[in-house]
CSV table of C-alpha atoms in Angstrom, one decimal:
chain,number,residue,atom,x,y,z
A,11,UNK,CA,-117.1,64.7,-58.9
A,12,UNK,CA,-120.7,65.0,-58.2
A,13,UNK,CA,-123.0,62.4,-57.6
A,14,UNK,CA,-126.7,62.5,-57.9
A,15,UNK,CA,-127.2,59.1,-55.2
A,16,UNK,CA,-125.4,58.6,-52.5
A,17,UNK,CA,-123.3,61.5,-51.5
A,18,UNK,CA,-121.2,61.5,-48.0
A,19,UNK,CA,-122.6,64.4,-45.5
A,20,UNK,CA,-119.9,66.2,-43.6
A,21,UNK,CA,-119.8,69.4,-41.3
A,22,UNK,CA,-116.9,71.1,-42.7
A,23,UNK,CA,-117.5,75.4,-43.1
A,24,UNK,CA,-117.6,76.5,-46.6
A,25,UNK,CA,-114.7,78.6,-44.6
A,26,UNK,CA,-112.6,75.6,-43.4
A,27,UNK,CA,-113.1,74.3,-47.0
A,28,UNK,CA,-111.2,77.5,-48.3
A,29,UNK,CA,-108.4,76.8,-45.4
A,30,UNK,CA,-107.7,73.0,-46.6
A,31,UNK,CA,-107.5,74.0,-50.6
A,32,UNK,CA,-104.9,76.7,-49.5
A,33,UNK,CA,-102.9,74.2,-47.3
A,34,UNK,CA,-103.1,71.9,-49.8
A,35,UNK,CA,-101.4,74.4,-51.9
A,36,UNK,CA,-99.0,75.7,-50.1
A,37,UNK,CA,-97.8,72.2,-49.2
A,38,UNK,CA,-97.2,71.4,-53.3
A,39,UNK,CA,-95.7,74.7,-53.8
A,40,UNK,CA,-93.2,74.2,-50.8
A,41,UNK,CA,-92.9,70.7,-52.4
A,42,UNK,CA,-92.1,71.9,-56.2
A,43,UNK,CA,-89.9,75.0,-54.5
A,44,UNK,CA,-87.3,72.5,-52.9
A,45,UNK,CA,-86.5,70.9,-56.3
A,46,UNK,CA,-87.1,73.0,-59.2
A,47,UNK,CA,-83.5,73.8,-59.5
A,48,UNK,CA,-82.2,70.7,-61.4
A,49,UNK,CA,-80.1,70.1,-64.3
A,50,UNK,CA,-81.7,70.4,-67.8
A,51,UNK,CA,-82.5,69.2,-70.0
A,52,UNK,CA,-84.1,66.3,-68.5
A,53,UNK,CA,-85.4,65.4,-72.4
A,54,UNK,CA,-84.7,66.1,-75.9
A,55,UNK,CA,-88.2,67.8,-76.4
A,56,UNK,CA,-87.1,70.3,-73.7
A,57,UNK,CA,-84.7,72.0,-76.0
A,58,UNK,CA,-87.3,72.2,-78.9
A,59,UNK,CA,-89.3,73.5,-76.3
A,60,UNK,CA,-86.4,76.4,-75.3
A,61,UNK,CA,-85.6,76.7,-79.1
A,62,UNK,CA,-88.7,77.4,-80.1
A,63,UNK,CA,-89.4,81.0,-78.1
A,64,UNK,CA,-90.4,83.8,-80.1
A,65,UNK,CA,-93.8,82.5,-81.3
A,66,UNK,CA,-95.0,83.0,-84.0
A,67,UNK,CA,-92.0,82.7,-86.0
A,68,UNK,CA,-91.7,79.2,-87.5
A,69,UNK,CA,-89.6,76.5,-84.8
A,70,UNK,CA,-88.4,73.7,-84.6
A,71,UNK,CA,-90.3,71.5,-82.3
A,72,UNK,CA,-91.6,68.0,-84.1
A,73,UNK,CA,-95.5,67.3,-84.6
A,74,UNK,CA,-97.8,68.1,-84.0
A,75,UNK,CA,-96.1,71.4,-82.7
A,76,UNK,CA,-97.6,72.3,-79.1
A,77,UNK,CA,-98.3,75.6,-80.5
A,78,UNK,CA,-100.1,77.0,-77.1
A,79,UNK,CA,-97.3,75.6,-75.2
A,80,UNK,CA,-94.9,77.6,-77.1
A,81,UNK,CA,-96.8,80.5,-77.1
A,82,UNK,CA,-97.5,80.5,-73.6
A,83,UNK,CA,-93.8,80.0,-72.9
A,84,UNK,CA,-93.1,82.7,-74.7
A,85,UNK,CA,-95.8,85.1,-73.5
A,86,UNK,CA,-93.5,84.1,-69.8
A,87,UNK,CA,-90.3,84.7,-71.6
A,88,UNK,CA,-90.9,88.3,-72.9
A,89,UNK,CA,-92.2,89.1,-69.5
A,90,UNK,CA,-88.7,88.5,-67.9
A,91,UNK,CA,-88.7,84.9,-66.6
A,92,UNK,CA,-86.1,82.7,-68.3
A,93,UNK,CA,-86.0,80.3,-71.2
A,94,UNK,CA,-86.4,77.0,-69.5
A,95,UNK,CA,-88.4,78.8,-66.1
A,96,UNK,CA,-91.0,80.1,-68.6
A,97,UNK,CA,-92.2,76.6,-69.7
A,98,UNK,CA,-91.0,75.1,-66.0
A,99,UNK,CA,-93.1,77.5,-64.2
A,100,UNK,CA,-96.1,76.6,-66.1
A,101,UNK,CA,-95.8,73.2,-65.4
A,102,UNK,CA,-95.1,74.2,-61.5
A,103,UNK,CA,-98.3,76.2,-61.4
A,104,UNK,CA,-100.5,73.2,-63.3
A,105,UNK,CA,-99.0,70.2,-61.0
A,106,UNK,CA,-100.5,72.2,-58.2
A,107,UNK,CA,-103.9,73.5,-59.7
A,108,UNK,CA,-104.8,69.7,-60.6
A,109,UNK,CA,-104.9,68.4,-57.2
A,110,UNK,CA,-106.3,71.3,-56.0
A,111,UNK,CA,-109.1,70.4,-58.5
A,112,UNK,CA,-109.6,66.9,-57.4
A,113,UNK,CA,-109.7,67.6,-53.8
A,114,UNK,CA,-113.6,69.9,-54.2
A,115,UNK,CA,-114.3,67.6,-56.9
A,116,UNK,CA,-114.2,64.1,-54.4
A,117,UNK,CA,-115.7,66.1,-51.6
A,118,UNK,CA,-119.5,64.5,-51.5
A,119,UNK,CA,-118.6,61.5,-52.5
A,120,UNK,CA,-115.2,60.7,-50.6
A,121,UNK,CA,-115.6,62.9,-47.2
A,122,UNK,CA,-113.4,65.9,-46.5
A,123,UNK,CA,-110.3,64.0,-45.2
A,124,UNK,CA,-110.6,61.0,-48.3
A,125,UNK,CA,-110.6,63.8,-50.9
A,126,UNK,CA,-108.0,66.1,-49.3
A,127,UNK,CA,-105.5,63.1,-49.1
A,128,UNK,CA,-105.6,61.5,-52.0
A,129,UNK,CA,-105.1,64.8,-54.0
A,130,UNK,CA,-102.1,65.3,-51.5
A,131,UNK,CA,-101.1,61.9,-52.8
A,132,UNK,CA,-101.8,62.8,-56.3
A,133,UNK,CA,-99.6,66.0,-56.2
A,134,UNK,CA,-96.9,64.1,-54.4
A,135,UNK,CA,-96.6,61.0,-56.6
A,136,UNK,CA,-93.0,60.8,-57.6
A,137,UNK,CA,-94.0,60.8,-61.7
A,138,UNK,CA,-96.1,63.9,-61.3
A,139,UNK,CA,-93.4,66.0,-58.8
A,140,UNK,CA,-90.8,64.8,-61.2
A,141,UNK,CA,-92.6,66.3,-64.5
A,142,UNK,CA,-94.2,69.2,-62.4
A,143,UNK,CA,-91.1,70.6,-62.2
A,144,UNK,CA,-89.5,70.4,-65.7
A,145,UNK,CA,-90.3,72.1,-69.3
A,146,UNK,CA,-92.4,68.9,-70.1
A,147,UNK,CA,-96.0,70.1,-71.4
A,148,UNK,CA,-97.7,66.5,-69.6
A,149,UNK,CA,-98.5,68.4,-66.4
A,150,UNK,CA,-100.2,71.0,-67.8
A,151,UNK,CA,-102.2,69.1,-70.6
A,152,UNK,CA,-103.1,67.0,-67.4
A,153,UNK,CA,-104.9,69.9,-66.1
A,154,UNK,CA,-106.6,70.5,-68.6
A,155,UNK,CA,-107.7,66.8,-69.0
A,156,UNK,CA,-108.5,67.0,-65.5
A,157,UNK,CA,-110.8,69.8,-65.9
A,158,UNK,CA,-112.6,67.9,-68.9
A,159,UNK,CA,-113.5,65.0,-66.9
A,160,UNK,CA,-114.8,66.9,-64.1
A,161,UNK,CA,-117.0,69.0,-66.2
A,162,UNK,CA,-118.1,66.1,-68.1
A,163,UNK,CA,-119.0,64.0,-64.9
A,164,UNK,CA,-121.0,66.8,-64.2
A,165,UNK,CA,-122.6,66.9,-67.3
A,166,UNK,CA,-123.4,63.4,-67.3
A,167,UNK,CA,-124.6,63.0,-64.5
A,168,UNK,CA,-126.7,66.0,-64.0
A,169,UNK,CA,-127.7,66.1,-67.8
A,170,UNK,CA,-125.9,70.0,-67.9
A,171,UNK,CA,-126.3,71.9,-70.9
A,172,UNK,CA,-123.3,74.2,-69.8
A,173,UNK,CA,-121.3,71.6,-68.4
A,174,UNK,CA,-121.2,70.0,-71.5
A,175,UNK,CA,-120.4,73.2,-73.9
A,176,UNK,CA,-117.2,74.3,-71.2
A,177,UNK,CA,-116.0,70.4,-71.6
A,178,UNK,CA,-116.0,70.6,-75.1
A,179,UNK,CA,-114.6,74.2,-75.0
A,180,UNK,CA,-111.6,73.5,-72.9
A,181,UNK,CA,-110.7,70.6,-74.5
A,182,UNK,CA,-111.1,72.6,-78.1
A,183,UNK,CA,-107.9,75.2,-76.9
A,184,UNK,CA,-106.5,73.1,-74.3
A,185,UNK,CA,-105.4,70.6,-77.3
A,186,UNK,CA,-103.0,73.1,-78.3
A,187,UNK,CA,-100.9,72.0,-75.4
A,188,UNK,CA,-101.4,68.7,-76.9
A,189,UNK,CA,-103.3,67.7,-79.7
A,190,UNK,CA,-103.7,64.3,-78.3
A,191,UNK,CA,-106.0,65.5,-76.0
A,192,UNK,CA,-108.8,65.8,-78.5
A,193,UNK,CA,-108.0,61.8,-79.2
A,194,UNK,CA,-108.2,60.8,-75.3
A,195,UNK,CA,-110.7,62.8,-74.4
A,196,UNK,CA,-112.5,63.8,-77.3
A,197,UNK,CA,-114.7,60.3,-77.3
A,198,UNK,CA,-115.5,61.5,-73.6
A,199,UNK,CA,-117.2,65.0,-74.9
A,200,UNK,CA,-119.3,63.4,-77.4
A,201,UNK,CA,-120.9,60.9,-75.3
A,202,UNK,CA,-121.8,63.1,-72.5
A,203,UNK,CA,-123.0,65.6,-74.9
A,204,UNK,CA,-124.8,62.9,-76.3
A,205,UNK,CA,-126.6,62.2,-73.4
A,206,UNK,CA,-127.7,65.4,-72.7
A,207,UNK,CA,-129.5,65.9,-76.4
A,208,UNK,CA,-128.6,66.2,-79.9
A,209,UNK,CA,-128.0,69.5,-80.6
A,210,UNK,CA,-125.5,69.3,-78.1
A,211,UNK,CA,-123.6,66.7,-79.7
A,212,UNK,CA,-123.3,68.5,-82.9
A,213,UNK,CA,-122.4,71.6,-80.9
A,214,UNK,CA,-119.6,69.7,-79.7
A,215,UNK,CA,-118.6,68.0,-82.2
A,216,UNK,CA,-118.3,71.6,-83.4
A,217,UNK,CA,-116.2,72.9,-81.4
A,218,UNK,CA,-113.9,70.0,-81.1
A,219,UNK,CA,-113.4,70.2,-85.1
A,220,UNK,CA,-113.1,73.9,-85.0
A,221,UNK,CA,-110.4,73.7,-82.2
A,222,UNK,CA,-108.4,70.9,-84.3
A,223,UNK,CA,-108.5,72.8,-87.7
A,224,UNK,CA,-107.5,76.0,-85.7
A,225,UNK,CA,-104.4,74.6,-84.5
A,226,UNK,CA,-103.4,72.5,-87.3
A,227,UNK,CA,-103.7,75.7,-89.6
A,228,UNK,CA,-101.0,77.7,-87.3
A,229,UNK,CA,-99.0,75.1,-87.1
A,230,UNK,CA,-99.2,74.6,-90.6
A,231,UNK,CA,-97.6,78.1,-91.0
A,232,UNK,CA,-95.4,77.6,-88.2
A,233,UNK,CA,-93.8,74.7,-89.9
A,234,UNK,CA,-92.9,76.9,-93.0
A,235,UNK,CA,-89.2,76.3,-91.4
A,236,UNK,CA,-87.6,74.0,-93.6
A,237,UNK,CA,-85.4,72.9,-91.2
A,238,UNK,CA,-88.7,71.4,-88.7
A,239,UNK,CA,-88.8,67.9,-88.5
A,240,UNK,CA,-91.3,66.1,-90.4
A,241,UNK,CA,-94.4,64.9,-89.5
A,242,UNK,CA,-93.7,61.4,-92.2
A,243,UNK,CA,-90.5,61.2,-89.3
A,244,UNK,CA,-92.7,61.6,-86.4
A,245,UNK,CA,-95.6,59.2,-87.3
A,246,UNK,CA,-92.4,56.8,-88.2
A,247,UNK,CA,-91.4,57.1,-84.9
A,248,UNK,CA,-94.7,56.2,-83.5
A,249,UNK,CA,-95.7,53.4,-85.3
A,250,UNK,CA,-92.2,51.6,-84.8
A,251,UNK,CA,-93.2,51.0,-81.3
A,252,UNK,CA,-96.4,49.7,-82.5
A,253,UNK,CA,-98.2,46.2,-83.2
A,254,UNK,CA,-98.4,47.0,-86.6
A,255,UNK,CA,-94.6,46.7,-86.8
A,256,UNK,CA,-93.9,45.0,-83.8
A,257,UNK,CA,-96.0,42.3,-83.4
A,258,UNK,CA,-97.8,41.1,-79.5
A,259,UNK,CA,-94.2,40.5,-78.3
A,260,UNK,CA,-92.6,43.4,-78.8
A,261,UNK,CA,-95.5,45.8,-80.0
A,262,UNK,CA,-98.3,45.1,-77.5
A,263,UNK,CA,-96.4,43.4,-74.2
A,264,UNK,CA,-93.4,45.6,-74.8
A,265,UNK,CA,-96.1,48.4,-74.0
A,266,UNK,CA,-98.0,47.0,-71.8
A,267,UNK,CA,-94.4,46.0,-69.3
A,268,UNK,CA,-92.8,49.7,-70.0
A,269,UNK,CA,-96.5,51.6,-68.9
A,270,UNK,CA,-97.0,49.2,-65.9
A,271,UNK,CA,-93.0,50.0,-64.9
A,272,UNK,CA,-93.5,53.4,-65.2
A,273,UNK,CA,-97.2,53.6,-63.1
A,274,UNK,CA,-95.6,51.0,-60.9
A,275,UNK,CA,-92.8,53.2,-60.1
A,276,UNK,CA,-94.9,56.2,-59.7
A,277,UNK,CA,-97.7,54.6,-57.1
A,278,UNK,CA,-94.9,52.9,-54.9
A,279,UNK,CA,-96.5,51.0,-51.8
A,280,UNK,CA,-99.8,52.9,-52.8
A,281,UNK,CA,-100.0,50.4,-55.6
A,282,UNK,CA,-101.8,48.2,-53.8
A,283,UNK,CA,-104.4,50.1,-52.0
A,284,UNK,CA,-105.0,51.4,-55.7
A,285,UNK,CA,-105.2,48.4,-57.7
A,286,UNK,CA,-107.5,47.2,-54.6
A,287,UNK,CA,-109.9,50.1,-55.8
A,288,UNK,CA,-109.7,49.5,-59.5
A,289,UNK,CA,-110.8,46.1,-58.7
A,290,UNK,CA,-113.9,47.4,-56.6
A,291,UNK,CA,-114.3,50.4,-58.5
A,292,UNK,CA,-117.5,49.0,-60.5
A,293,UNK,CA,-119.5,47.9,-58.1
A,294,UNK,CA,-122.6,49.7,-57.4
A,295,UNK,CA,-121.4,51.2,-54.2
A,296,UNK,CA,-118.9,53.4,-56.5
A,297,UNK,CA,-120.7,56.9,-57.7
A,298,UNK,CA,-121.3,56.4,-61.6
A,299,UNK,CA,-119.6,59.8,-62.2
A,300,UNK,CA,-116.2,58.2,-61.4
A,301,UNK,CA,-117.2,54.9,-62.5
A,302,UNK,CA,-118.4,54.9,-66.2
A,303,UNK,CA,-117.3,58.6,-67.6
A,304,UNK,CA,-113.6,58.2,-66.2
A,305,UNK,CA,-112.3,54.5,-67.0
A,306,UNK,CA,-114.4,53.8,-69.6
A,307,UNK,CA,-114.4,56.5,-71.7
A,308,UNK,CA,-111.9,59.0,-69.8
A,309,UNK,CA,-108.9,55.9,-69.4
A,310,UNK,CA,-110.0,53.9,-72.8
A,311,UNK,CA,-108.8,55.9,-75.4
A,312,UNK,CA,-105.4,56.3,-74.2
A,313,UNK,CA,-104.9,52.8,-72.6
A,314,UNK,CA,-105.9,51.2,-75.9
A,315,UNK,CA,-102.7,53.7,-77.9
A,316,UNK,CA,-99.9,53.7,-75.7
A,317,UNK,CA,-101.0,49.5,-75.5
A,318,UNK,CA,-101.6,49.1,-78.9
A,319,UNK,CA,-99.3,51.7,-80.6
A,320,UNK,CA,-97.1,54.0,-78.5
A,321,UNK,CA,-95.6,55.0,-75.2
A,322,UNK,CA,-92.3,55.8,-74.5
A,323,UNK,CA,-91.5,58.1,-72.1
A,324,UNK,CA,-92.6,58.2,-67.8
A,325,UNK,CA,-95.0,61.7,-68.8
A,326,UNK,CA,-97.4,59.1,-70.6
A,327,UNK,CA,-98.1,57.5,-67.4
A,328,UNK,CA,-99.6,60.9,-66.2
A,329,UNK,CA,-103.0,60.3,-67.8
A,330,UNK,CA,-104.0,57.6,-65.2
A,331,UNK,CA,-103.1,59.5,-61.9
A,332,UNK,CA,-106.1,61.7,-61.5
A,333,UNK,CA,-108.4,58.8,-62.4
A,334,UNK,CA,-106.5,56.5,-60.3
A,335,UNK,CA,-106.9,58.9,-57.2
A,336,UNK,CA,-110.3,59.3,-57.5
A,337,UNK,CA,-111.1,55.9,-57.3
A,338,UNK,CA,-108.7,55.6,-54.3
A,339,UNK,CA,-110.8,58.6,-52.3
A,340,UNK,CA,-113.7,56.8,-52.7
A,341,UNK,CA,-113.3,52.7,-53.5
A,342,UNK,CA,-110.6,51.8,-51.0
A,343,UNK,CA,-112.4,51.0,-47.8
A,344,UNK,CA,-116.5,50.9,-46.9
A,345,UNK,CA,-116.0,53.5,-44.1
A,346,UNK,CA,-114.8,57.2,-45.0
A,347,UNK,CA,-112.2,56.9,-41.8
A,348,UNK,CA,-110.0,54.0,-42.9
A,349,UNK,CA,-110.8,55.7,-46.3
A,350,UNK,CA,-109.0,58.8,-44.8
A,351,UNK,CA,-106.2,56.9,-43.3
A,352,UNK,CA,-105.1,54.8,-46.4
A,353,UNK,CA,-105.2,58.0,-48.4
A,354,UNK,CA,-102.8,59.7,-46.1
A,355,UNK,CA,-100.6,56.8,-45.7
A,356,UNK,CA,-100.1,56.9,-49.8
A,357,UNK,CA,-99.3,60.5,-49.2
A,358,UNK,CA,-96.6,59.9,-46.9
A,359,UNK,CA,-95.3,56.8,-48.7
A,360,UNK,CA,-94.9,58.5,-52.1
A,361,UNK,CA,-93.2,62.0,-50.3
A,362,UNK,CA,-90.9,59.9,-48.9
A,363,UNK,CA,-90.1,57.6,-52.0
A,364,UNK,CA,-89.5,60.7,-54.0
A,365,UNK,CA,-87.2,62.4,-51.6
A,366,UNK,CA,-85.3,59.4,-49.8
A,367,UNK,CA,-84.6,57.5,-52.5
A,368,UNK,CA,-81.0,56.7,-53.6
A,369,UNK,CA,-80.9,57.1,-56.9
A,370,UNK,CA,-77.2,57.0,-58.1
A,371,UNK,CA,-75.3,55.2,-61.5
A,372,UNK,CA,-73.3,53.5,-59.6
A,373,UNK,CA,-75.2,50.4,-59.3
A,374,UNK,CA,-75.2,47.7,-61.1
A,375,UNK,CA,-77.9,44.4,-62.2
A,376,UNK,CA,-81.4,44.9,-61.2
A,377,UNK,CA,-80.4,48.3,-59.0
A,378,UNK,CA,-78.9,49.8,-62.6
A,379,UNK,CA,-82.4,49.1,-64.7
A,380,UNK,CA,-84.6,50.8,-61.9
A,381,UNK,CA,-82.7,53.9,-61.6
A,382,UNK,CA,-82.2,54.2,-65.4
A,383,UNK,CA,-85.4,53.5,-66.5
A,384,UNK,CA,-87.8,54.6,-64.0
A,385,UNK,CA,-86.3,55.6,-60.5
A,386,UNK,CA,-84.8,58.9,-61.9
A,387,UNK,CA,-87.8,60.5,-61.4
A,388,UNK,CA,-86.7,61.2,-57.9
A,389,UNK,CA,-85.7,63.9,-56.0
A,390,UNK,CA,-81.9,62.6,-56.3
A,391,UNK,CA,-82.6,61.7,-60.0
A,392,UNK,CA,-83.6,65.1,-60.6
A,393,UNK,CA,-81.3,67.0,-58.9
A,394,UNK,CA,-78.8,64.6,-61.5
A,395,UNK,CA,-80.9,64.2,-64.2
A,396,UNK,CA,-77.6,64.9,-66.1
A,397,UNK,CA,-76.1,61.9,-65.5
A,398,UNK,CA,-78.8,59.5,-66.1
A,399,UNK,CA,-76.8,59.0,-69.8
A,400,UNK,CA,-74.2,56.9,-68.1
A,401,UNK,CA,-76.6,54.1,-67.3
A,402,UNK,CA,-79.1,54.6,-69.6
A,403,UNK,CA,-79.4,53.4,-73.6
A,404,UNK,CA,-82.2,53.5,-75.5
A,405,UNK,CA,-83.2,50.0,-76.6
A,406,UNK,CA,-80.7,48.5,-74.2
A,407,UNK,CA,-83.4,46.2,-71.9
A,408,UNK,CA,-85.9,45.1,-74.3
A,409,UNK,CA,-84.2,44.8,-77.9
A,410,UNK,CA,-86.0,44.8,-81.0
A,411,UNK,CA,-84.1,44.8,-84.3
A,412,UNK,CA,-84.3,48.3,-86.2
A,413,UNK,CA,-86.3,47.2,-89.6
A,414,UNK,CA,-83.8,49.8,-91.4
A,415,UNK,CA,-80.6,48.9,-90.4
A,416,UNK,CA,-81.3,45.3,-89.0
A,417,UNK,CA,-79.8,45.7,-86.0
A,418,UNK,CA,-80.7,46.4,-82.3
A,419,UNK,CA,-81.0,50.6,-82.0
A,420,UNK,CA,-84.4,51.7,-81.9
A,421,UNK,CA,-83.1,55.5,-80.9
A,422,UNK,CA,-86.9,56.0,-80.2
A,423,UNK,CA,-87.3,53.4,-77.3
A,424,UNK,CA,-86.3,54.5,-73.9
């Protein structure tokens, strides 16, 4: 992120620059190589995802349709790579790019070693090596998040006309990966474009509208298939994790417990040195560009729905990492060295959480929650994602009476 105050001076060659991104790189890619072969699918939405190849004939993947996913998945699969690999490798690819984003993006601000560790720690979070890997679209949706609240720090804080027309721009085709993107980050757009003047609000406002009508009209003609699921089904689904339905019991704690499991699980040991920068994060000392655009505006919109409304599975957890990465690079510690030093020790911590842990079913009490809930995003999780099913029911933790059938099976809870 740039900064227009303070910015941290370092002696590192444009060349040596070039050097670290590549290393950083080839470290992920080494990283993603030694477990993309795993059992599949590791969810349900994967075989929609599989099912689905041949765009543009009408499929059978539920709303809002991911109709660039599909289509990029299938632009892979005619080109020879297989069903699951085409949407895997996509993932692969993006898991890598986005810490290869934040790393030049944390430069000024952080120091050269900050930045290039905590976007080693970023790519080697257990949540984000697990999904990197799989057909899951969170990964590369989170790129193009990522790439949104870059450009828009930019924009905000150097009043950017461009800046602000790319942001809106990538988040008007990247939200057919996921058209939730234009609710998370949407508000984000506006308000930097806002800043900069209006006619660039209306322009983006423009082209956000533009990008939603464009993929809800495909996916309108996708869903000619009678046999797609229903969007009535899907928004069912959604709001019966919500507090409409639910309640602050089990609508807004019940969220609130399952997201803070999943990021707990996720940021390991670096929890703390994390949480330490969210608490320090807005103090004056911390450069506005990460301050204000990304956890107000960048975190708020999708903290407030998966709180208030919906969150289910660990890939909704992914929103926060680049954010929360950021602020360890440059909040953690006064002096860039120790700054350096706790980055890399969050690198190590999470590599070794992914790959050492012993993730099994059987286990029993507190052991048999962890790994069914949380811990099988591991590298022995993985590797047996298929057997996650003996330990695991939907529901099965946290019950909350089905309002249809009165009883205890939510199928939509993890």
């Amino acid at each position: 992120m740039t900064n227009t105050g303070t910015a941290i001076s370092h002696s590192s060659t444009p060349t040596r620059r070039v050097l670290r991104t590549i290393a950083l790189g080839l470290l992920l890619l080494a990283a993603r190589i030694a477990t993309i072969e795993h059992p599949w699918p590791v969810h349900g939405d994967e075989l929609e995802f599989v099912a689905a190849l041949g765009f543009p004939r009408p499929y059978p993947v539920h709303p809002p349709g991911y109709v660039l996913w599909i289509a990029l998945g299938t632009l892979l699969n005619a080109m020879g790579v297989g069903a699951y690999a085409s949407f895997a490798s996509l993932s692969l690819v993006a898991s890598i790019l986005t810490p290869m984003l934040l790393y030049p993006a944390l430069r000024c601000v952080a120091g050269e070693g900050a930045a290039w560790w905590s976007a080693l720690a970023m790519g080697l979070n257990p949540l984000w090596w697990f999904c990197g890997v799989t057909a899951w679209n969170y990964v590369a949706a989170n790129l193009v998040a990522a790439i949104v609240l870059v450009v828009a720090a930019v924009g905000w804080t150097q009043r950017r006309t461009p800046a602000v027309r790319l942001a809106a721009a990538v988040l008007a085709v990247g939200a057919g990966l996921r058209f939730d993107l234009l609710m998370w980050f949407g508000p984000l757009v506006l308000w930097t474009a806002g800043r900069v003047g209006r006619r660039e609000l209306i322009g983006a406002a423009a082209a956000l509208v533009a990008g939603a009508a464009c993929w809800m009209v495909i996916g309108s003609v996708l869903y000619s298939d009678a046999n797609a699921p229903s969007l009535a089904y899907t928004l069912s689904v959604v709001r019966s994790t919500s507090v409409i339905d639910r309640g602050l019991v089990d609508g807004l704690l019940r969220n609130v417990v399952k997201l803070a499991a999943y990021l707990g699980w996720g940021f390991g040991l670096g929890a703390i040195p994390i949480a330490y920068s969210l608490i320090v994060g807005f103090r004056s000392r911390t450069p506005p560009a990460i301050r204000l655009p990304l956890f107000v505006l960048g975190v708020g919109p999708v903290l407030a729905f998966q709180s208030l409304v919906h969150v289910t599975e660990i890939g909704h957890a992914l929103w926060y990492l680049f954010p929360a990465y950021a602020l360890l690079a440059v909040s953690c510690s006064r002096r860039p060295r120790r700054r350096t030093w706790i980055a890399a020790a969050v690198a190590v911590a999470s590599a070794v959480q992914f790959v050492a842990y012993p993730w099994g079913t059987d286990v029993t009490g507190w052991r048999r929650v962890l790994n069914a809930k949380v811990a099988f995003a591991s590298a022995a999780g993985l590797s047996r994602i298929d057997q996650r099913g003996r330990i695991h029911t939907p529901n099965d933790f946290w019950g909350v009476p089905d309002r249809s059938t009165n009883d205890t099976s939510v199928t939509a809870q993890p």
